[in-house]
């Protein structure tokens, strides 16, 4: 299985390492032709404005949209923002998921935090999740098939899936737990 990791900016190396740990081949994607022969794509955390601007510059926006029409894509943190249809402000987006996302939703005092999350599709107990200047999903379109996979204790939505598209507000690539990467691999196998 060959999984691309968008390598324009952000923590793509950590995703690479995690993928290698679950026996998937990781391929760095910087140009449209890098998408050829991939089974899926991960968009890492980082700075969504930078990732968006670079994706426009390298002509990747339309090719990623076409890729995502067929194949699984997972966005973590900035990647979640980039996948969203609506973030309430202007910046380049893929606009593939019917979710509304609030960037930097946790304000200054809680810019970064860690917590244990119950994720509905994962067995084996809560997942330790790292949030770094994280976004929050503020609306999901259930009619479009968006499912909520995880919420914070206060109800804030932090993981969603819409058919073969997955988005998490936190960074599963920064912890040792491989369950979400395995879950994505299983999504690819069944899609
Ligand atoms: N705050 C970043 C943004 O808005 C996302 C942070 C992250 O990916 N860790 O793009």
XYZ file of C-alpha atoms and ligand atoms in Angstrom:
201
model
C 0.000 0.000 0.000
C 1.361 3.415 -0.979
C 0.142 6.397 0.995
C 1.096 9.930 0.032
C 1.865 12.582 2.616
C 1.477 16.159 1.425
C 4.949 17.520 2.073
C 4.600 21.260 1.461
C 4.911 22.373 5.089
C 4.197 21.010 8.553
C 4.858 17.681 10.250
C 4.820 15.360 7.231
C 7.930 13.513 8.455
C 6.104 12.336 11.580
C 3.300 10.906 9.429
C 5.879 9.155 7.257
C 7.373 7.493 10.307
C 3.972 6.445 11.606
C 3.027 4.949 8.218
C 6.262 2.998 8.046
C 5.395 1.669 11.520
C 2.134 0.225 10.200
C 3.841 -1.326 7.163
C 2.592 1.145 4.583
C 4.896 2.799 2.065
C 4.941 6.568 2.554
C 5.474 8.840 -0.450
C 6.070 12.583 -0.109
C 3.774 14.614 -2.345
C 4.961 18.003 -3.588
C 3.783 18.058 -7.198
C 0.634 16.803 -8.965
C 2.501 13.899 -10.586
C 3.456 12.607 -7.126
C -0.200 11.609 -6.660
C 0.061 8.995 -9.382
C -0.124 5.393 -8.187
C -1.022 6.313 -4.614
C -3.773 4.555 -2.682
C -4.506 7.437 -0.324
C -3.253 10.800 0.907
C -2.555 12.363 4.310
C -2.512 16.128 4.787
C -0.421 16.896 7.883
C -0.629 19.517 10.576
C 1.208 22.774 10.151
C -0.085 26.151 9.089
C -3.153 25.859 6.898
C -2.647 29.244 5.216
C 0.885 28.246 4.189
C -0.142 24.766 3.059
C -3.030 26.291 1.062
C -0.908 28.949 -0.596
C 1.805 26.455 -1.543
C -0.816 24.005 -2.867
C -2.140 26.779 -5.134
C 1.387 27.709 -6.228
C 2.291 24.129 -7.172
C -1.004 23.477 -8.958
C -2.082 20.837 -6.446
C -5.592 21.980 -5.513
C -7.522 20.542 -8.462
C -5.409 17.346 -8.683
C -5.984 16.651 -4.955
C -9.726 17.248 -5.402
C -9.805 14.811 -8.311
C -7.774 12.299 -6.281
C -10.136 12.643 -3.299
C -13.152 11.918 -5.482
C -11.872 8.329 -5.680
C -9.419 7.722 -2.882
C -9.220 8.159 0.892
C -7.781 11.372 2.300
C -7.043 12.148 5.959
C -6.323 15.626 7.261
C -4.829 16.247 10.699
C -5.156 19.692 12.292
C -4.170 22.142 9.512
C -5.068 19.278 7.160
C -8.570 19.219 8.638
C -8.896 22.955 7.984
C -7.697 22.505 4.386
C -10.314 19.767 3.794
C -13.229 21.828 5.124
C -15.850 23.598 3.005
C -16.253 26.526 5.366
C -13.865 28.115 7.835
C -15.540 31.523 7.978
C -12.645 33.351 6.353
C -10.827 33.568 3.049
C -7.889 31.280 2.424
C -7.283 28.501 -0.102
C -9.255 25.364 0.810
C -9.929 22.026 -0.829
C -13.542 22.329 0.322
C -14.105 18.581 0.231
C -15.801 17.933 3.577
C -19.205 19.252 4.598
C -17.974 20.653 7.883
C -17.546 24.106 9.318
C -14.245 24.583 11.142
C -13.035 27.280 13.500
C -9.272 27.809 13.306
C -7.291 28.323 16.513
C -10.467 27.575 18.415
C -8.940 27.204 21.845
C -7.702 30.729 22.422
C -4.440 31.734 23.945
C -4.473 30.008 27.311
C -5.328 26.662 25.796
C -3.359 27.027 22.576
C -1.928 23.579 23.164
C -3.100 20.777 25.415
C -3.304 17.011 25.643
C -6.266 14.875 26.582
C -7.587 11.318 26.350
C -10.283 10.894 23.737
C -12.860 8.199 23.246
C -13.002 7.565 19.482
C -16.098 5.727 18.380
C -14.411 3.546 15.746
C -11.374 2.539 17.816
C -11.240 -0.401 20.194
C -8.830 -0.516 23.089
C -9.809 2.488 25.187
C -9.204 6.222 24.890
C -6.547 7.641 22.593
C -4.092 10.177 23.970
C -4.464 13.235 21.739
C -2.188 16.254 21.286
C -3.831 19.534 20.289
C -1.556 22.322 19.005
C -3.284 25.602 18.194
C -6.001 23.257 17.088
C -9.171 23.828 15.117
C -12.622 22.696 16.207
C -15.463 21.465 14.046
C -18.437 23.720 14.760
C -20.969 22.264 12.306
C -21.344 18.987 10.437
C -23.775 18.172 7.652
C -25.232 14.833 8.675
C -27.328 14.731 5.491
C -24.110 14.772 3.479
C -22.926 11.738 5.445
C -20.585 13.369 7.945
C -20.179 11.244 11.081
C -18.759 12.457 14.369
C -16.059 10.116 15.686
C -14.861 12.033 18.749
C -15.783 14.896 21.019
C -14.028 16.665 23.878
C -15.642 16.505 27.331
C -17.351 19.829 26.624
C -18.898 18.440 23.430
C -16.472 20.068 20.972
C -16.144 17.949 17.824
C -12.561 16.883 17.095
C -12.780 13.904 14.706
C -15.128 13.375 11.768
C -15.481 11.062 8.811
C -17.393 11.624 5.589
C -17.332 8.408 3.583
C -13.646 7.968 2.618
C -12.548 11.322 4.014
C -11.244 11.552 7.581
C -10.327 14.626 9.631
C -8.882 14.981 13.120
C -8.224 18.258 14.945
C -5.333 16.691 16.886
C -2.021 15.069 15.909
C -2.038 11.243 15.980
C 1.361 11.379 14.270
C 2.937 12.845 17.440
C 2.119 9.993 19.834
C 3.130 6.330 19.879
C -0.398 4.972 19.484
C -0.766 3.601 15.946
C -4.491 2.856 16.056
C -5.652 5.790 13.949
C -3.051 5.162 11.250
C -4.158 1.514 11.258
C -7.767 2.645 11.049
C -6.909 4.769 7.980
C -5.128 1.797 6.368
C -8.268 -0.297 6.994
C -10.390 2.469 5.413
C -8.167 2.265 2.317
C -8.511 -1.515 2.173
C -12.298 -1.355 2.255
C -12.812 1.677 0.002
N -3.292 26.769 13.838
C -2.983 26.102 12.598
C -3.832 26.624 11.458
O -4.760 27.331 11.683
C -3.162 24.601 12.709
C -2.230 24.072 13.762
C -1.741 22.690 13.536
O -1.827 22.116 12.433
N -1.167 22.149 14.569
O -3.560 26.338 10.352
